[in-house]
């Protein structure tokens, strides 16, 4: 059978699930979603009314090479995600193993500005992937709008504030659904081999402007208190966020504070053939997630709380 098959690692995550959705919607390749718990993942996708169905869930764990063989069987394209706290070496080992058994196209979720930042693991992963005998595409993504609906949801829903230590810096927020769609195109269409795309949203906004968009769409005052790094770390820590996670977030917002997160690129528009989604569209589509507690859903399953297309 000559059907093309693609494996999406991180297939249950913010971007991976958007890649899976986008590929399933296209319908021109067989889609396999990698997860450490296929039964739970299937349950989650299937309970989502907008899920369109034809996806195979397989066990895949970067830390367990014994899961790789079955997951890579018959696969020609691979979407790679470094999981939070994951090991760059494991990602590279898995990619090399995949290429050995016939994967010819690698699409990797990287970060904006990686080419100037050898400290982040993405830099080393990009370099390693370039050395493999397969076409690669790097998606150097800006800050995901979906972070508002996950990490910062409670501050917005319960306290009517966007509480991040970003000073007056701008960020070129991108909707993870657009990153996923760019990934699906890079996996299935011609013309993306050996390229790196800066995947950003359509505009750079500071957090006063972000709060303004939330207030407009949600119809209630939302403020940006512009907290210091210390205040932010204290609150995150008091909420029980693990220290490594708090430190990563502090690093990300310091980048914004220093004015290094605001670059806007045209790459997403060129690949998608339409402008990437604005923050206003994102907040409108996810507005249920930001409703105050009595009318809002829980954090249990962000996938099923989104109205509109994901
Ligand atoms: N957040 C941002 O604004 C932003 C911006 C640019 C780039 N990035 C990059 O995006 C990546 C994270 O992507 P995301 O936000 O889409 O992920 P995510 O929502 O945090 O989800 C993590 C995914 O990794 C999977 N996973 C966790 N441990 C794994 C393991 N040992 N083996 C295989 N899979 C594992 C999880 O699947 P299961 O639990 O189902 O196994 C899940 O699908 C990071 O590398 C980050 O640097 C983030």
Short mmCIF file of C-alpha atoms and ligand atoms in Angstrom, two decimals:
data_model
loop_
_atom_site.label_atom_id
_atom_site.label_comp_id
_atom_site.label_asym_id
_atom_site.label_seq_id
_atom_site.Cartn_x
_atom_site.Cartn_y
_atom_site.Cartn_z
CA UNK A 1 0.00 0.00 0.00
CA UNK A 2 1.45 3.36 -0.97
CA UNK A 3 -0.52 5.47 1.52
CA UNK A 4 1.65 8.11 3.17
CA UNK A 5 1.70 7.99 6.94
CA UNK A 6 2.80 10.66 9.40
CA UNK A 7 3.63 10.32 13.10
CA UNK A 8 3.01 13.35 15.29
CA UNK A 9 4.97 13.24 18.55
CA UNK A 10 3.47 15.32 21.36
CA UNK A 11 0.21 14.48 19.55
CA UNK A 12 -1.88 15.33 22.62
CA UNK A 13 -0.10 18.63 23.30
CA UNK A 14 -0.96 22.19 22.36
CA UNK A 15 0.72 22.21 18.95
CA UNK A 16 0.82 18.46 18.28
CA UNK A 17 -2.97 18.16 18.66
CA UNK A 18 -3.37 21.05 16.22
CA UNK A 19 -1.10 19.24 13.73
CA UNK A 20 -3.20 16.09 14.17
CA UNK A 21 -6.45 18.02 13.67
CA UNK A 22 -5.10 19.77 10.62
CA UNK A 23 -3.79 16.57 9.02
CA UNK A 24 -7.02 14.70 9.79
CA UNK A 25 -9.00 17.49 8.15
CA UNK A 26 -6.82 17.38 5.01
CA UNK A 27 -7.39 13.65 4.72
CA UNK A 28 -4.48 13.08 2.31
CA UNK A 29 -2.24 11.15 4.73
CA UNK A 30 -2.76 8.52 7.39
CA UNK A 31 -2.31 10.18 10.79
CA UNK A 32 -0.69 8.55 13.79
CA UNK A 33 -0.58 10.48 17.07
CA UNK A 34 2.18 9.55 19.52
CA UNK A 35 1.39 9.63 23.23
CA UNK A 36 2.54 7.86 26.38
CA UNK A 37 -1.08 6.85 27.04
CA UNK A 38 -3.01 6.03 23.85
CA UNK A 39 -6.23 4.97 25.63
CA UNK A 40 -6.51 8.27 27.53
CA UNK A 41 -5.63 10.24 24.42
CA UNK A 42 -8.24 8.48 22.29
CA UNK A 43 -10.84 9.15 24.97
CA UNK A 44 -9.97 12.85 25.06
CA UNK A 45 -10.01 13.34 21.30
CA UNK A 46 -13.19 11.35 20.81
CA UNK A 47 -15.06 13.31 23.52
CA UNK A 48 -14.29 16.52 21.62
CA UNK A 49 -17.27 17.30 19.38
CA UNK A 50 -15.10 19.00 16.75
CA UNK A 51 -12.76 16.01 16.42
CA UNK A 52 -13.02 14.55 12.98
CA UNK A 53 -12.02 11.02 13.71
CA UNK A 54 -9.58 9.14 11.58
CA UNK A 55 -6.48 9.07 13.77
CA UNK A 56 -4.47 6.14 15.08
CA UNK A 57 -3.09 6.59 18.61
CA UNK A 58 0.17 4.80 19.38
CA UNK A 59 2.33 4.54 22.45
CA UNK A 60 5.40 6.67 22.01
CA UNK A 61 7.82 7.80 24.70
CA UNK A 62 11.10 9.53 23.94
CA UNK A 63 12.47 8.01 27.15
CA UNK A 64 11.48 4.45 26.13
CA UNK A 65 13.20 3.44 22.89
CA UNK A 66 11.27 0.16 22.99
CA UNK A 67 8.17 2.16 21.97
CA UNK A 68 9.80 3.71 18.90
CA UNK A 69 9.83 0.75 16.46
CA UNK A 70 6.08 0.20 16.38
CA UNK A 71 5.40 3.95 16.29
CA UNK A 72 7.76 4.49 13.30
CA UNK A 73 6.47 1.52 11.28
CA UNK A 74 5.41 2.63 7.79
CA UNK A 75 5.93 6.31 8.59
CA UNK A 76 7.44 8.72 6.04
CA UNK A 77 6.94 12.04 7.87
CA UNK A 78 7.62 12.86 11.51
CA UNK A 79 6.51 15.87 13.56
CA UNK A 80 8.91 16.31 16.46
CA UNK A 81 8.25 18.12 19.73
CA UNK A 82 10.71 18.43 22.60
CA UNK A 83 8.38 17.86 25.60
CA UNK A 84 8.68 20.33 28.47
CA UNK A 85 11.65 19.18 30.56
CA UNK A 86 12.52 16.59 27.92
CA UNK A 87 16.01 15.64 26.76
CA UNK A 88 17.46 17.00 23.51
CA UNK A 89 19.55 13.84 23.17
CA UNK A 90 16.47 11.63 23.30
CA UNK A 91 14.75 13.67 20.61
CA UNK A 92 17.84 13.41 18.41
CA UNK A 93 18.22 9.66 19.08
CA UNK A 94 14.57 9.10 18.17
CA UNK A 95 14.85 11.20 15.00
CA UNK A 96 17.97 9.29 13.92
CA UNK A 97 16.21 5.96 14.56
CA UNK A 98 13.22 7.12 12.54
CA UNK A 99 15.39 8.13 9.58
CA UNK A 100 17.13 4.73 9.71
CA UNK A 101 13.78 2.99 9.19
CA UNK A 102 12.66 5.19 6.31
CA UNK A 103 11.37 8.54 7.59
CA UNK A 104 12.35 11.10 4.97
CA UNK A 105 10.73 14.29 6.27
CA UNK A 106 11.21 15.84 9.70
CA UNK A 107 9.28 18.86 10.96
CA UNK A 108 10.50 20.21 14.28
CA UNK A 109 8.73 22.62 16.66
CA UNK A 110 11.46 25.09 17.63
CA UNK A 111 11.42 28.58 19.15
CA UNK A 112 11.61 32.07 17.72
CA UNK A 113 15.12 33.50 17.90
CA UNK A 114 16.79 30.09 18.33
CA UNK A 115 19.47 30.93 15.76
CA UNK A 116 20.85 33.57 18.16
CA UNK A 117 20.40 31.53 21.33
CA UNK A 118 22.68 28.46 21.64
CA UNK A 119 21.64 28.08 25.30
CA UNK A 120 18.21 26.61 24.49
CA UNK A 121 18.02 22.86 23.69
CA UNK A 122 16.23 23.68 20.43
CA UNK A 123 19.47 25.09 19.04
CA UNK A 124 21.28 21.77 19.48
CA UNK A 125 18.32 19.80 18.21
CA UNK A 126 18.14 21.90 15.03
CA UNK A 127 21.85 21.36 14.46
CA UNK A 128 21.51 17.59 15.01
CA UNK A 129 18.51 17.28 12.70
CA UNK A 130 20.34 19.14 9.94
CA UNK A 131 22.95 16.38 10.03
CA UNK A 132 20.45 13.56 9.37
CA UNK A 133 19.72 12.14 5.95
CA UNK A 134 16.18 13.56 5.72
CA UNK A 135 14.54 16.80 4.68
CA UNK A 136 13.90 19.07 7.66
CA UNK A 137 11.62 22.02 8.35
CA UNK A 138 11.98 24.05 11.54
CA UNK A 139 8.97 25.92 12.93
CA UNK A 140 10.50 28.66 15.05
CA UNK A 141 7.34 29.59 16.89
CA UNK A 142 6.64 32.70 18.90
CA UNK A 143 4.80 32.66 22.25
CA UNK A 144 1.55 30.66 21.99
CA UNK A 145 -1.73 32.50 22.62
CA UNK A 146 -2.93 29.23 24.16
CA UNK A 147 -0.68 29.93 27.17
CA UNK A 148 -3.34 32.42 28.25
CA UNK A 149 -5.96 29.65 28.26
CA UNK A 150 -3.73 27.29 30.22
CA UNK A 151 -1.02 28.73 32.49
CA UNK A 152 -2.66 32.16 32.92
CA UNK A 153 -6.31 31.18 32.73
CA UNK A 154 -7.06 31.50 36.45
CA UNK A 155 -5.60 34.98 36.74
CA UNK A 156 -7.84 36.15 33.92
CA UNK A 157 -10.99 34.24 34.92
CA UNK A 158 -10.79 34.72 38.70
CA UNK A 159 -8.86 37.97 39.15
CA UNK A 160 -9.50 39.81 35.89
CA UNK A 161 -5.81 40.36 35.34
CA UNK A 162 -3.04 39.26 33.04
CA UNK A 163 -0.28 38.57 35.55
CA UNK A 164 3.07 38.18 33.81
CA UNK A 165 6.39 39.95 34.44
CA UNK A 166 6.87 41.21 30.88
CA UNK A 167 7.29 44.93 31.63
CA UNK A 168 6.40 47.04 28.61
CA UNK A 169 7.90 44.61 26.09
CA UNK A 170 6.01 43.44 23.03
CA UNK A 171 5.37 39.84 21.95
CA UNK A 172 4.37 38.54 18.50
CA UNK A 173 1.84 36.03 19.96
CA UNK A 174 0.90 33.18 17.64
CA UNK A 175 -2.13 30.90 17.76
CA UNK A 176 -0.98 27.27 18.18
CA UNK A 177 -3.67 26.26 15.68
CA UNK A 178 -1.75 28.20 13.04
CA UNK A 179 1.54 26.63 14.10
CA UNK A 180 -0.16 23.24 13.75
CA UNK A 181 -1.46 24.07 10.29
CA UNK A 182 1.97 25.24 9.14
CA UNK A 183 3.31 21.93 10.50
CA UNK A 184 0.69 19.91 8.60
CA UNK A 185 1.58 21.72 5.38
CA UNK A 186 5.30 21.23 5.92
CA UNK A 187 4.67 17.50 6.42
CA UNK A 188 2.51 16.99 3.38
CA UNK A 189 3.20 19.64 0.73
CA UNK A 190 6.20 20.31 -1.50
CA UNK A 191 8.50 23.29 -1.12
CA UNK A 192 9.27 23.19 2.62
CA UNK A 193 12.40 21.04 2.63
CA UNK A 194 15.41 22.36 4.52
CA UNK A 195 13.75 25.58 5.58
CA UNK A 196 13.24 27.39 8.86
CA UNK A 197 10.07 29.43 9.34
CA UNK A 198 9.58 32.14 11.93
CA UNK A 199 6.00 31.35 12.90
CA UNK A 200 4.53 34.44 14.55
CA UNK A 201 1.13 36.05 14.79
CA UNK A 202 0.15 39.09 12.74
CA UNK A 203 1.20 41.75 15.28
CA UNK A 204 3.43 42.51 18.25
CA UNK A 205 1.45 43.60 21.32
CA UNK A 206 2.51 44.74 24.77
CA UNK A 207 0.57 43.42 27.75
CA UNK A 208 -1.50 46.58 28.20
CA UNK A 209 -2.77 45.96 24.68
CA UNK A 210 -3.28 42.27 25.50
CA UNK A 211 -5.41 43.19 28.55
CA UNK A 212 -7.35 45.62 26.34
CA UNK A 213 -8.21 42.85 23.85
CA UNK A 214 -9.37 40.54 26.67
CA UNK A 215 -11.48 43.33 28.19
CA UNK A 216 -13.11 44.15 24.85
CA UNK A 217 -13.96 40.59 23.95
CA UNK A 218 -14.98 39.40 27.43
CA UNK A 219 -16.93 42.58 28.15
CA UNK A 220 -15.45 43.23 31.59
CA UNK A 221 -12.38 45.13 32.87
CA UNK A 222 -9.14 43.13 32.61
CA UNK A 223 -5.94 44.79 33.81
CA UNK A 224 -2.23 44.31 33.40
CA UNK A 225 -0.63 45.07 36.80
CA UNK A 226 2.88 44.83 35.30
CA UNK A 227 4.25 42.79 38.25
CA UNK A 228 7.93 42.57 39.06
CA UNK A 229 9.71 39.31 38.39
CA UNK A 230 9.81 38.66 42.14
CA UNK A 231 6.05 39.15 42.61
CA UNK A 232 5.38 36.85 39.69
CA UNK A 233 7.68 34.13 41.00
CA UNK A 234 6.10 34.39 44.47
CA UNK A 235 2.58 33.98 43.14
CA UNK A 236 3.46 31.12 40.80
CA UNK A 237 5.28 29.36 43.60
CA UNK A 238 2.39 29.90 46.05
CA UNK A 239 0.09 28.32 43.45
CA UNK A 240 2.22 25.19 43.64
CA UNK A 241 3.91 25.52 40.26
CA UNK A 242 7.15 23.50 40.27
CA UNK A 243 10.28 25.64 40.57
CA UNK A 244 11.83 24.58 37.21
CA UNK A 245 8.59 25.55 35.48
CA UNK A 246 8.50 28.92 37.26
CA UNK A 247 12.09 29.58 36.23
CA UNK A 248 11.40 28.73 32.59
CA UNK A 249 8.44 31.12 32.62
CA UNK A 250 10.51 33.83 34.30
CA UNK A 251 13.10 33.39 31.53
CA UNK A 252 10.49 33.62 28.79
CA UNK A 253 8.96 36.82 30.20
CA UNK A 254 12.37 38.36 30.76
CA UNK A 255 12.96 37.90 27.03
CA UNK A 256 9.76 39.85 26.38
CA UNK A 257 10.69 42.45 29.00
CA UNK A 258 13.98 43.03 27.21
CA UNK A 259 12.15 43.62 23.93
CA UNK A 260 13.40 40.41 22.29
CA UNK A 261 10.03 38.69 21.69
CA UNK A 262 8.31 41.15 19.38
CA UNK A 263 9.62 40.26 15.94
CA UNK A 264 6.77 39.78 13.47
CA UNK A 265 7.39 37.59 10.44
CA UNK A 266 5.46 37.03 7.25
CA UNK A 267 6.32 33.31 7.08
CA UNK A 268 3.04 32.00 8.54
CA UNK A 269 0.98 34.10 6.13
CA UNK A 270 3.02 32.88 3.16
CA UNK A 271 2.76 29.20 4.11
CA UNK A 272 -0.92 29.36 5.13
CA UNK A 273 -2.00 31.55 2.23
CA UNK A 274 -3.98 33.70 4.70
CA UNK A 275 -3.11 35.94 7.64
CA UNK A 276 -2.45 34.10 10.91
CA UNK A 277 -5.11 34.48 13.58
CA UNK A 278 -5.11 37.63 15.70
CA UNK A 279 -5.25 37.67 19.50
CA UNK A 280 -8.81 38.99 19.21
CA UNK A 281 -9.84 35.91 17.22
CA UNK A 282 -8.14 33.64 19.73
CA UNK A 283 -9.88 35.22 22.74
CA UNK A 284 -13.22 35.11 20.93
CA UNK A 285 -12.82 31.41 20.09
CA UNK A 286 -11.67 30.51 23.62
CA UNK A 287 -13.85 32.94 25.54
CA UNK A 288 -15.60 30.22 27.58
CA UNK A 289 -12.25 29.39 29.15
CA UNK A 290 -11.99 32.89 30.58
CA UNK A 291 -15.44 33.14 32.12
CA UNK A 292 -15.48 33.71 35.92
CA UNK A 293 -15.44 30.49 38.02
CA UNK A 294 -19.16 29.90 38.58
CA UNK A 295 -19.91 29.95 34.85
CA UNK A 296 -16.60 28.46 33.73
CA UNK A 297 -15.43 24.91 33.15
CA UNK A 298 -12.57 23.33 35.04
CA UNK A 299 -8.95 22.92 33.96
CA UNK A 300 -9.46 19.22 33.42
CA UNK A 301 -9.63 19.15 29.64
CA UNK A 302 -8.73 22.31 27.76
CA UNK A 303 -9.41 20.58 24.40
CA UNK A 304 -13.12 20.28 25.01
CA UNK A 305 -13.66 23.83 26.26
CA UNK A 306 -12.89 25.68 23.07
CA UNK A 307 -15.72 26.99 21.03
CA UNK A 308 -15.21 27.58 17.35
CA UNK A 309 -12.45 25.88 15.42
CA UNK A 310 -9.41 24.93 17.44
N1 LIG B 1 4.62 27.65 25.01
C1 LIG B 1 5.09 28.45 24.10
O1 LIG B 1 4.71 29.62 24.00
C2 LIG B 1 6.12 27.92 23.11
C3 LIG B 1 6.53 28.72 22.05
C4 LIG B 1 7.45 28.21 21.12
C5 LIG B 1 7.94 26.90 21.26
N2 LIG B 1 7.51 26.15 22.33
C6 LIG B 1 8.05 24.77 22.46
O2 LIG B 1 6.97 23.88 22.31
C7 LIG B 1 7.31 22.63 22.92
C8 LIG B 1 6.13 22.12 23.70
O3 LIG B 1 5.06 21.96 22.81
P1 LIG B 1 3.55 22.03 23.30
O4 LIG B 1 3.34 23.29 24.10
O5 LIG B 1 2.69 21.77 22.13
O6 LIG B 1 3.50 20.78 24.30
P2 LIG B 1 2.57 20.57 25.55
O7 LIG B 1 1.20 21.09 25.28
O8 LIG B 1 3.28 21.02 26.77
O9 LIG B 1 2.47 18.99 25.59
C9 LIG B 1 3.58 18.17 25.77
C10 LIG B 1 3.44 16.95 24.87
O10 LIG B 1 4.61 16.15 25.03
C11 LIG B 1 4.19 14.82 25.24
N3 LIG B 1 5.21 14.19 26.07
C12 LIG B 1 5.57 14.51 27.35
N4 LIG B 1 6.57 13.71 27.75
C13 LIG B 1 6.85 12.87 26.72
C14 LIG B 1 7.79 11.82 26.52
N5 LIG B 1 8.66 11.44 27.48
N6 LIG B 1 7.81 11.19 25.31
C15 LIG B 1 6.95 11.54 24.34
N7 LIG B 1 6.03 12.52 24.46
C16 LIG B 1 5.99 13.18 25.64
C17 LIG B 1 2.84 14.89 25.89
O11 LIG B 1 2.11 13.75 25.49
P3 LIG B 1 1.52 12.61 26.47
O12 LIG B 1 1.40 13.21 27.85
O13 LIG B 1 0.19 12.29 25.86
O14 LIG B 1 2.49 11.50 26.37
C18 LIG B 1 2.24 16.10 25.19
O15 LIG B 1 1.63 15.75 23.99
C19 LIG B 1 8.53 22.91 23.78
O16 LIG B 1 9.65 22.34 23.17
C20 LIG B 1 8.60 24.43 23.82
O17 LIG B 1 9.92 24.90 23.98
C21 LIG B 1 6.63 26.60 23.24
#
